[in-house]
Short mmCIF file of C-alpha atoms in Angstrom, two decimals:
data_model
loop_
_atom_site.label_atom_id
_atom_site.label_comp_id
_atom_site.label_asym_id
_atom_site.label_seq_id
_atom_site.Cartn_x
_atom_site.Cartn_y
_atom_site.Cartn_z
CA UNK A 1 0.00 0.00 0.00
CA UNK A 2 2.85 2.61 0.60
CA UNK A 3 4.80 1.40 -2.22
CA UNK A 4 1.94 2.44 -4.62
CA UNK A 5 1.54 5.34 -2.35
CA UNK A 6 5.69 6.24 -3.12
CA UNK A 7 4.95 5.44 -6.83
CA UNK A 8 2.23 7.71 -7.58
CA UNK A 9 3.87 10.45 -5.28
CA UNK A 10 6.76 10.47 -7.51
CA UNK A 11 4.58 10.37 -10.77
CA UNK A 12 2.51 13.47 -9.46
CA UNK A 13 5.37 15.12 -8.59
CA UNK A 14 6.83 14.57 -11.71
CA UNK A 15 4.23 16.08 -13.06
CA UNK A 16 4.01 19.16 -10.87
CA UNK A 17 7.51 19.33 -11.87
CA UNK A 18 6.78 19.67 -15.68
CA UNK A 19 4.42 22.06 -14.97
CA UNK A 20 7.43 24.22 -13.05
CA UNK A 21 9.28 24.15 -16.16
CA UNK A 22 6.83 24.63 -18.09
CA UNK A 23 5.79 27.96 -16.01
CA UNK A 24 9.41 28.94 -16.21
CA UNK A 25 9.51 28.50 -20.10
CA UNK A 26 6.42 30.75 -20.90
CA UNK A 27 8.12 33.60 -18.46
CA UNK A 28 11.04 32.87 -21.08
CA UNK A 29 9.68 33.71 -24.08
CA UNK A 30 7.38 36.19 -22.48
CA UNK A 31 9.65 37.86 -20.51
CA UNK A 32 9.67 41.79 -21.52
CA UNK A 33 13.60 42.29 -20.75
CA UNK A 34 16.69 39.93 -20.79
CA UNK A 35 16.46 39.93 -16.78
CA UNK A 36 13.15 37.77 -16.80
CA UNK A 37 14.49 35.71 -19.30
CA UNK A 38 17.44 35.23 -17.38
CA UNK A 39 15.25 34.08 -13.77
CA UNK A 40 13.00 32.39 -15.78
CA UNK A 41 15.62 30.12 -17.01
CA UNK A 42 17.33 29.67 -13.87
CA UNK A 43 14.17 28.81 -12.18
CA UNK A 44 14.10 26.12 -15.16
CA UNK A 45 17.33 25.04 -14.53
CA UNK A 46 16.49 24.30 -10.55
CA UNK A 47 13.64 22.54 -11.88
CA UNK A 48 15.01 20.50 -14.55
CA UNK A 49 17.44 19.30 -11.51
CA UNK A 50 14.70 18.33 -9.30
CA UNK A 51 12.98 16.39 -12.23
CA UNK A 52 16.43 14.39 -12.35
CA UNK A 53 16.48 13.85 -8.88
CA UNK A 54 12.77 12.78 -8.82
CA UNK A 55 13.81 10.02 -11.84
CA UNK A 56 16.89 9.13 -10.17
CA UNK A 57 14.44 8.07 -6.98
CA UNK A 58 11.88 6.29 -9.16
CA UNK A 59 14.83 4.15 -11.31
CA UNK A 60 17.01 3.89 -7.89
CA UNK A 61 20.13 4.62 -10.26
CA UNK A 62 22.62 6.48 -8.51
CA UNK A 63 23.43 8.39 -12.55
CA UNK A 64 20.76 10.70 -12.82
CA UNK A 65 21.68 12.08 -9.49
CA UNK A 66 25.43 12.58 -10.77
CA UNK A 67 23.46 14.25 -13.70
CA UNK A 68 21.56 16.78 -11.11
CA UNK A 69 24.86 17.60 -9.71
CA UNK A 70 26.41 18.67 -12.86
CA UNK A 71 23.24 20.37 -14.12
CA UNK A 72 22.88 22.28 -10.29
CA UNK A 73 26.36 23.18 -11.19
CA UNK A 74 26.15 24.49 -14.43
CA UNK A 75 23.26 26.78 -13.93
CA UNK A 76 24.60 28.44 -11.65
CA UNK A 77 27.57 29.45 -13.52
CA UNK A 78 25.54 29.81 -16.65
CA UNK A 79 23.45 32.09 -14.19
CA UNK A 80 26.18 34.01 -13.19
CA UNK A 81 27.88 34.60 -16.56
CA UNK A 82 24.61 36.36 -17.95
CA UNK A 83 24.10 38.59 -15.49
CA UNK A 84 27.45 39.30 -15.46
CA UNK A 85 26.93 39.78 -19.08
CA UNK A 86 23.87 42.17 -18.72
CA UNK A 87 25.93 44.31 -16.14
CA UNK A 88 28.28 45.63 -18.54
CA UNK A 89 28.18 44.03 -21.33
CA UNK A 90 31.12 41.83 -21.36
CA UNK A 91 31.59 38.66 -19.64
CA UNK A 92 35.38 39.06 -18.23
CA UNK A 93 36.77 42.52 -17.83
CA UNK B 1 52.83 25.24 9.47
CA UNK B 2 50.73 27.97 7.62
CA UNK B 3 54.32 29.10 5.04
CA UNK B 4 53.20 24.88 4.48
CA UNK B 5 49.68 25.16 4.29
CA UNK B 6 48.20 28.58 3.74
CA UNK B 7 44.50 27.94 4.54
CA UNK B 8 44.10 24.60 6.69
CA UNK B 9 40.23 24.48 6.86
CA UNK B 10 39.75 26.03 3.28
CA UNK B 11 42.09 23.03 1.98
CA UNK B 12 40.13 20.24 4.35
CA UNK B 13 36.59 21.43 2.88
CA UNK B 14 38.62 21.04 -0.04
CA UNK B 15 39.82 17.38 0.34
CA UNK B 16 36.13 16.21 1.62
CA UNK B 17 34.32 17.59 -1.42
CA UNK B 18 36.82 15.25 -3.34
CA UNK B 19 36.14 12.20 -1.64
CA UNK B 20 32.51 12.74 -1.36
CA UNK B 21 32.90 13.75 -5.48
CA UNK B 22 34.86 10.14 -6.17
CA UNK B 23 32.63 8.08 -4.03
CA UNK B 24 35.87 6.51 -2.22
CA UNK B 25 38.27 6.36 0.62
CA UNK B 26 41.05 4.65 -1.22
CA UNK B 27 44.30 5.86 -0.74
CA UNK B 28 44.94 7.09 -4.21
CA UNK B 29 41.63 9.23 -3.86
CA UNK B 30 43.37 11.00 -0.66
CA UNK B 31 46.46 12.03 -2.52
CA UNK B 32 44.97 13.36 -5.40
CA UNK B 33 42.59 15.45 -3.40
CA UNK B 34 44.92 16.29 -0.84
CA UNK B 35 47.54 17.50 -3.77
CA UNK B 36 44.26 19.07 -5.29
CA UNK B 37 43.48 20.62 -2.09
CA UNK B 38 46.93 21.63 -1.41
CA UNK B 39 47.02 23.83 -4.71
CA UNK B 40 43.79 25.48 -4.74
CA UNK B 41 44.15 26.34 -1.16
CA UNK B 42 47.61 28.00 -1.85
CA UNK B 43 45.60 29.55 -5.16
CA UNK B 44 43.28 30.64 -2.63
CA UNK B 45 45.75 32.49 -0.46
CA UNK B 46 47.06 34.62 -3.73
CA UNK B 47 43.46 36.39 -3.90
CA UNK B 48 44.63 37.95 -0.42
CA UNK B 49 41.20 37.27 1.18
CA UNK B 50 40.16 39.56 4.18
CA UNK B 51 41.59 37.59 7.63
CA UNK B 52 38.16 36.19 9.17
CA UNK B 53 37.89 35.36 12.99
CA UNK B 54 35.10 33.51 14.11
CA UNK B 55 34.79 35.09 17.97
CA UNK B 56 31.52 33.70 18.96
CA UNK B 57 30.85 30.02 17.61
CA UNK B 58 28.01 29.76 19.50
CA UNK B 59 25.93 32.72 18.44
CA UNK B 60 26.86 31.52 14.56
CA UNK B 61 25.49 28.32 14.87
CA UNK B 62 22.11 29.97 16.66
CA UNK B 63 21.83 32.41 13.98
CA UNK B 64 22.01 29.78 11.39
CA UNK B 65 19.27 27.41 13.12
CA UNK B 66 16.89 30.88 13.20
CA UNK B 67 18.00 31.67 9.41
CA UNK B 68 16.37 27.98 8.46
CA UNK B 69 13.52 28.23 10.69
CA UNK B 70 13.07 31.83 9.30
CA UNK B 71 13.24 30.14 5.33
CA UNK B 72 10.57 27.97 6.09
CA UNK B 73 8.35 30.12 7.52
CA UNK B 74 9.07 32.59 4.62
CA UNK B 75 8.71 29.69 2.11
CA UNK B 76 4.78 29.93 3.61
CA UNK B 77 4.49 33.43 3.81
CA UNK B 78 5.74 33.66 -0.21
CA UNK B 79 3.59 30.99 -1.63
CA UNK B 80 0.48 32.12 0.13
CA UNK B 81 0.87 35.90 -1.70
CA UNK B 82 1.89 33.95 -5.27
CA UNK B 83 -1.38 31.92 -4.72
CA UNK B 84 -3.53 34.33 -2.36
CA UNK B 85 -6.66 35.77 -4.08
CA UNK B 86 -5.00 39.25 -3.71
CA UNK B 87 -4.42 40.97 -7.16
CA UNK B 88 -2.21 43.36 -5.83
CA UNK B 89 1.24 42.44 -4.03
CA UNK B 90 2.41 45.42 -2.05
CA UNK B 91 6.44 45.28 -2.80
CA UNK B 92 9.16 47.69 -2.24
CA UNK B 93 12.62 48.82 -1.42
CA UNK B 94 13.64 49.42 1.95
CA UNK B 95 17.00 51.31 3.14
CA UNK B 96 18.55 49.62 6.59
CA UNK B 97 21.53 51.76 8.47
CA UNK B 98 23.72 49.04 9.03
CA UNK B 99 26.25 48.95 12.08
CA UNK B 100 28.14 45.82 10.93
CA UNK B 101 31.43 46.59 8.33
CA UNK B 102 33.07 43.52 8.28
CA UNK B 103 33.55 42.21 4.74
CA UNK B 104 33.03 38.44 5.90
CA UNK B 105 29.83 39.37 8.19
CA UNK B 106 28.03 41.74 5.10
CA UNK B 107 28.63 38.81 3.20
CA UNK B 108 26.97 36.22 5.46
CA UNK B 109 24.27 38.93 5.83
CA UNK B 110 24.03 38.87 2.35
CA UNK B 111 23.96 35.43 1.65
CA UNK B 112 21.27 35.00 4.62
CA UNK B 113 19.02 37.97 3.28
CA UNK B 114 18.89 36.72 -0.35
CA UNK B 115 17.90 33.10 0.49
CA UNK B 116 15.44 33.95 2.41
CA UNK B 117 12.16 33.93 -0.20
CA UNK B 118 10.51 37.28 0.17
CA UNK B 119 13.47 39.27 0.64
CA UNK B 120 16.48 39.74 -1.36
CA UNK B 121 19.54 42.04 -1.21
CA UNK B 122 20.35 44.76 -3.46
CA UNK B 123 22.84 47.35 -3.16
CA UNK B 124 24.81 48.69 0.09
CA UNK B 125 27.14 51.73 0.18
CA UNK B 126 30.42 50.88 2.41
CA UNK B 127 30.66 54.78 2.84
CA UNK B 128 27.39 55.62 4.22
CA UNK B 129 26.85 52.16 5.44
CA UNK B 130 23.00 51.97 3.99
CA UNK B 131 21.83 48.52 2.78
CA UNK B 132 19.31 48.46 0.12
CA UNK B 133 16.79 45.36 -0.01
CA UNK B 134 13.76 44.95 -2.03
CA UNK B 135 10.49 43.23 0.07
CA UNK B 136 7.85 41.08 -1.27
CA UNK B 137 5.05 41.67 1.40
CA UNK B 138 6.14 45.32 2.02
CA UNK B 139 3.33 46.63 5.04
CA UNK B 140 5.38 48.58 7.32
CA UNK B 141 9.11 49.31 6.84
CA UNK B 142 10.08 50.27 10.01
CA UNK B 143 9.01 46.63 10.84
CA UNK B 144 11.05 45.22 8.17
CA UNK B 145 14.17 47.45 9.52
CA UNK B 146 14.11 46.77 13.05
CA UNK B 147 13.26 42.76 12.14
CA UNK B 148 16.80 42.60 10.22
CA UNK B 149 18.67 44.90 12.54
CA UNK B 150 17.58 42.45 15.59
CA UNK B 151 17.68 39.32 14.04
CA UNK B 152 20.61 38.98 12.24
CA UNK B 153 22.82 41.96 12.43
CA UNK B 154 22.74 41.98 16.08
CA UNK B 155 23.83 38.34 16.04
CA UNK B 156 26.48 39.16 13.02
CA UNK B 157 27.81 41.85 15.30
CA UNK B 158 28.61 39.70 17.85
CA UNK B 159 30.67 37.20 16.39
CA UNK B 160 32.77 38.96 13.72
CA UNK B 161 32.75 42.38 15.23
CA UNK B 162 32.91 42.23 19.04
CA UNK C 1 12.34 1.50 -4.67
CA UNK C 2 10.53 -1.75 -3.42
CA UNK C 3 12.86 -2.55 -0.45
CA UNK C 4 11.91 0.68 1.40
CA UNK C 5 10.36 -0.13 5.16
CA UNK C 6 6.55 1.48 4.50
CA UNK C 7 6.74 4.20 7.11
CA UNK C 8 9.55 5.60 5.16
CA UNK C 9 7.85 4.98 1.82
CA UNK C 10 5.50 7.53 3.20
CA UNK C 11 7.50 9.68 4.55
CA UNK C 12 9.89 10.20 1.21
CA UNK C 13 6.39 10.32 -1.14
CA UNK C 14 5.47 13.04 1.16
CA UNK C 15 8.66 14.97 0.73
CA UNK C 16 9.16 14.50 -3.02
CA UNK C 17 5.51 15.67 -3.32
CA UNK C 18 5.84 18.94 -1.15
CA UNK C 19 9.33 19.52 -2.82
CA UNK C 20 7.96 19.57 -6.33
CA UNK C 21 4.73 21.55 -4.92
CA UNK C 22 6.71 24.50 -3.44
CA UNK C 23 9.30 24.67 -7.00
CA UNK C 24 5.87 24.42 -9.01
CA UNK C 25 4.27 27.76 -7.02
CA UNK C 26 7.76 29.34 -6.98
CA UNK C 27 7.41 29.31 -11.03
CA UNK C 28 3.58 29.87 -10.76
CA UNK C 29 4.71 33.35 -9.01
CA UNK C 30 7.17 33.77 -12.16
CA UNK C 31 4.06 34.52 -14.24
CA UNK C 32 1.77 35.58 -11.98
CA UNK C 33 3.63 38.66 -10.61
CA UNK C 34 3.95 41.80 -11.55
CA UNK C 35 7.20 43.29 -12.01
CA UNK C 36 10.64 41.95 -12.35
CA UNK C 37 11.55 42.65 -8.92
CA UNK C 38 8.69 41.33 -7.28
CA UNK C 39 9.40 38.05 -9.76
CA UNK C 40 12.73 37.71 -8.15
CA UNK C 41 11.37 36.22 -5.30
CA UNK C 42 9.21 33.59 -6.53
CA UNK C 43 12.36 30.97 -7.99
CA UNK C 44 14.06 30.91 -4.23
CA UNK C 45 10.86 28.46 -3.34
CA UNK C 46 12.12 26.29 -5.25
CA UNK C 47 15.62 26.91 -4.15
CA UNK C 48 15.48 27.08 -0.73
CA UNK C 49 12.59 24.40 0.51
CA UNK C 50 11.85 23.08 -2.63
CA UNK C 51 15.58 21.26 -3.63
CA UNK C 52 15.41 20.79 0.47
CA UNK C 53 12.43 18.47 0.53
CA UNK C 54 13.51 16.46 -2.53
CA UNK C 55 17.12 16.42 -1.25
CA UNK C 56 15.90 14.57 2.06
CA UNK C 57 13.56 12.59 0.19
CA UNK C 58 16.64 11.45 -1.76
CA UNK C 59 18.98 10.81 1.11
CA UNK C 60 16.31 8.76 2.80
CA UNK C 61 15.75 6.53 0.18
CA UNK C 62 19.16 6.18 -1.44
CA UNK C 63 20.28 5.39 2.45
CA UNK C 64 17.71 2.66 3.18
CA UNK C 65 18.59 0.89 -0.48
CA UNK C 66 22.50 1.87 0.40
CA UNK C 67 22.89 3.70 -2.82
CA UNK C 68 26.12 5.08 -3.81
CA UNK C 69 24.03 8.51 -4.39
CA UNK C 70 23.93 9.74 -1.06
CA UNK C 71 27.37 12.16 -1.07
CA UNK C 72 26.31 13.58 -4.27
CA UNK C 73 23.00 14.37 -3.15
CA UNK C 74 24.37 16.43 0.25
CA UNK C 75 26.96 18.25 -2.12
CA UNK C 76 24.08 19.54 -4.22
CA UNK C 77 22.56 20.75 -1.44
CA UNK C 78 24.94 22.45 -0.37
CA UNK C 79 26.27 23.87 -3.08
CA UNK C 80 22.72 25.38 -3.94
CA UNK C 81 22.85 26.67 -0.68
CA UNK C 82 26.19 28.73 -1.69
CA UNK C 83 25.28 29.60 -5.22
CA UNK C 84 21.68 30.07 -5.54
CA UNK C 85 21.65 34.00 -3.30
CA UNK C 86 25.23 34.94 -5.05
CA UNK C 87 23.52 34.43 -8.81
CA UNK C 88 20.25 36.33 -7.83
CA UNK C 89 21.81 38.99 -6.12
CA UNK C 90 24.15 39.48 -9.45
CA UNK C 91 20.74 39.31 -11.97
CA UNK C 92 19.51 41.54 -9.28
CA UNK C 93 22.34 44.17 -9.79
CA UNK C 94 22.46 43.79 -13.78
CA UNK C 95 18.81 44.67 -13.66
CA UNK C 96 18.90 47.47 -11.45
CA UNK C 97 21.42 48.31 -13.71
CA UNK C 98 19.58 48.34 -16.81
CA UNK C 99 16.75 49.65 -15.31
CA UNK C 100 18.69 52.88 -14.57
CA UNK C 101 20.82 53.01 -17.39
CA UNK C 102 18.24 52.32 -20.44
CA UNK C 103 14.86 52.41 -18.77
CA UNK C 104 15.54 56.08 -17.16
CA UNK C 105 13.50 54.89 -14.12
CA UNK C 106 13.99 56.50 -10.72
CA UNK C 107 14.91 53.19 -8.63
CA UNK C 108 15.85 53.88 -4.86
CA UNK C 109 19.45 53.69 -4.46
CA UNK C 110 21.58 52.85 -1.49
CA UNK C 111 23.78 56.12 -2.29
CA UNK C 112 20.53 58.15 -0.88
CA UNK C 113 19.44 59.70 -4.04
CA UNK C 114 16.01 58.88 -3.99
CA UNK C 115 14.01 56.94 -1.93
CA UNK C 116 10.74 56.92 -3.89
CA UNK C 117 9.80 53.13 -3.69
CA UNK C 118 9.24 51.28 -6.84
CA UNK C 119 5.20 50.09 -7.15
#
């Protein structure tokens, strides 16, 4: 009974998950100025990790959570090097 | 010692995000990260950080249990106003006279500010000493100034100022 | 997934579920405010208690089935916890930037200029 409790958990979550990115890509190509596009696609970035982690938990395979790592790591740089970009311009003085 | 070893806890944190990275405690895993470690702390040292001193242990650890109970409750207070039936969200900058100018506490500050949803950090002016933060559920703003002055800068104060 | 105890079958369903609930309004709040500086607050749900509920969820069950995931899931954790307020207090910035720069609007400033709030 918990087991198909755990199952469709993950599955809804999943789902809620999608929807996230989903959210977060609309805001994207919505998004009036490069700023919102930016947060939108770091929101969609956090998200896509979560989804990974969520799979990784519903497989029980240790790889997509190695895959969340490098994606959480990523972003944040990707993150970082647009706004850096936006603030003057130029990535590295 | 430190001519050896510049930064002894900034090369440790070092060496365990290796091991927890390669999954092992073999001994070949502890002399590459420990050679890893070695460099990047001595890397480290050549960006002639600010000296920080940790006076009150303590208070830090306190300060960090009330900055996670403080996220949660926040987490709430933010997803109620996303999903509330309210059209309008009543947002806006605040200016806080800060007390605290050490580089490693304004950073903390910082860092504590901005992950807590509903508040974020924006500019601050070393000369005047004014910090600039932007609030989602803006009602009263001498609330929001006293709130950050008592909960966190007070605390702040104390261990890398006192 | 099947070799989980049932109390803690429950307890990670519940955690993955309010995880992904609290990253799904935090991206809600992306459309449905305003501004871009009220929007700035609606990702860190899903930074902050969001990738905290999932995280847990995660350790719990890769522990009980003695995954080799467990390490790699506290280092995300904490390394969200580092990154996640140092990137949106630099879009922050670059925005406020713009904002004064091309937009012409009269933002607050921490130099004392003006203090008119933003709406």
């Amino acid at each position: 009974m918990s087991q198909i409790f755990l199952a469709v958990a993950v599955v809804v979550a999943q789902g809620l998950l999608l929807l996230a990115m989903g959210f977060a890509l609309v805001r994207m190509l919505r998004g009036p100025r490069a700023q919102d596009r930016v947060l939108a696609l770091d929101a969609f970035q956090v998200n896509a990790m979560l989804l990974l982690l969520t799979i990784g938990l519903r497989v029980g395979s240790a790889l997509y959570v190695e895959m969340a790592l490098v994606i959480a790591l990523i972003g944040s740089a990707g993150t970082l090097a647009f706004s850096k970009f936006l603030l003057r311009g130029e990535v590295i003085e | 010692m430190r001519r050896l070893l510049p930064h002894p806890w900034m090369a440790a944190l070092l060496l365990v995000v290796w091991l927890l990275l390669r999954h092992s405690l073999a001994p070949g895993t502890w002399v590459a990260g420990g050679l890893l470690a070695w460099i990047l702390a001595w890397t480290y040292g050549r960006l002639a950080p600010p000296p920080a001193r940790v006076r009150h242990l303590p208070t830090l650890l306190r300060l960090f249990a009330r900055v996670a109970a403080d996220i949660v409750r926040s987490n709430f207070a933010v997803a109620r106003l996303v999903l509330g039936r309210r059209r309008r969200v009543h947002a806006g900058f605040v200016a806080i006279p800060l007390a605290l100018t050490d580089p490693h506490g304004l950073a903390l500050l910082a860092c504590i500010i901005t992950s807590t949803p509903g508040t974020i950090w924006v500019e601050h002016d070393p000369q005047r000493s004014v910090l600039l933060i932007h609030v989602l559920d803006l009602v009263d703003e001498t609330v929001w100034v006293e709130a950050i002055k008592r909960r966190y800068e007070q605390p702040l104060l104390r261990v890398f100022q006192s | 997934m099947s070799a989980l105890p049932p109390w803690l079958a429950v307890l990670v369903g519940v955690l993955v579920l309010a995880g992904a609930g609290f990253a799904c309004v935090g991206s809600f709040g992306l459309l449905r405010l305003r501004n871009f500086y009220q929007r700035v607050h609606a990702p860190t749900l899903g930074s902050t208690l969001g990738t905290f509920c999932v995280v847990l969820a995660c350790a719990l069950g890769f522990s009980a089935l003695q995954g080799e995931a467990l390490p790699t899931v506290l280092l995300i954790s904490a390394l969200l916890v580092l990154t996640a307020p140092v990137t949106l207090m630099m879009l922050v910035r670059a925005a406020l930037y713009r904002n004064r720069l091309e937009d012409g609007q009269a933002l607050p400033s921490a130099r004392g200029d003006d203090q008119k709030p933003m709406p």
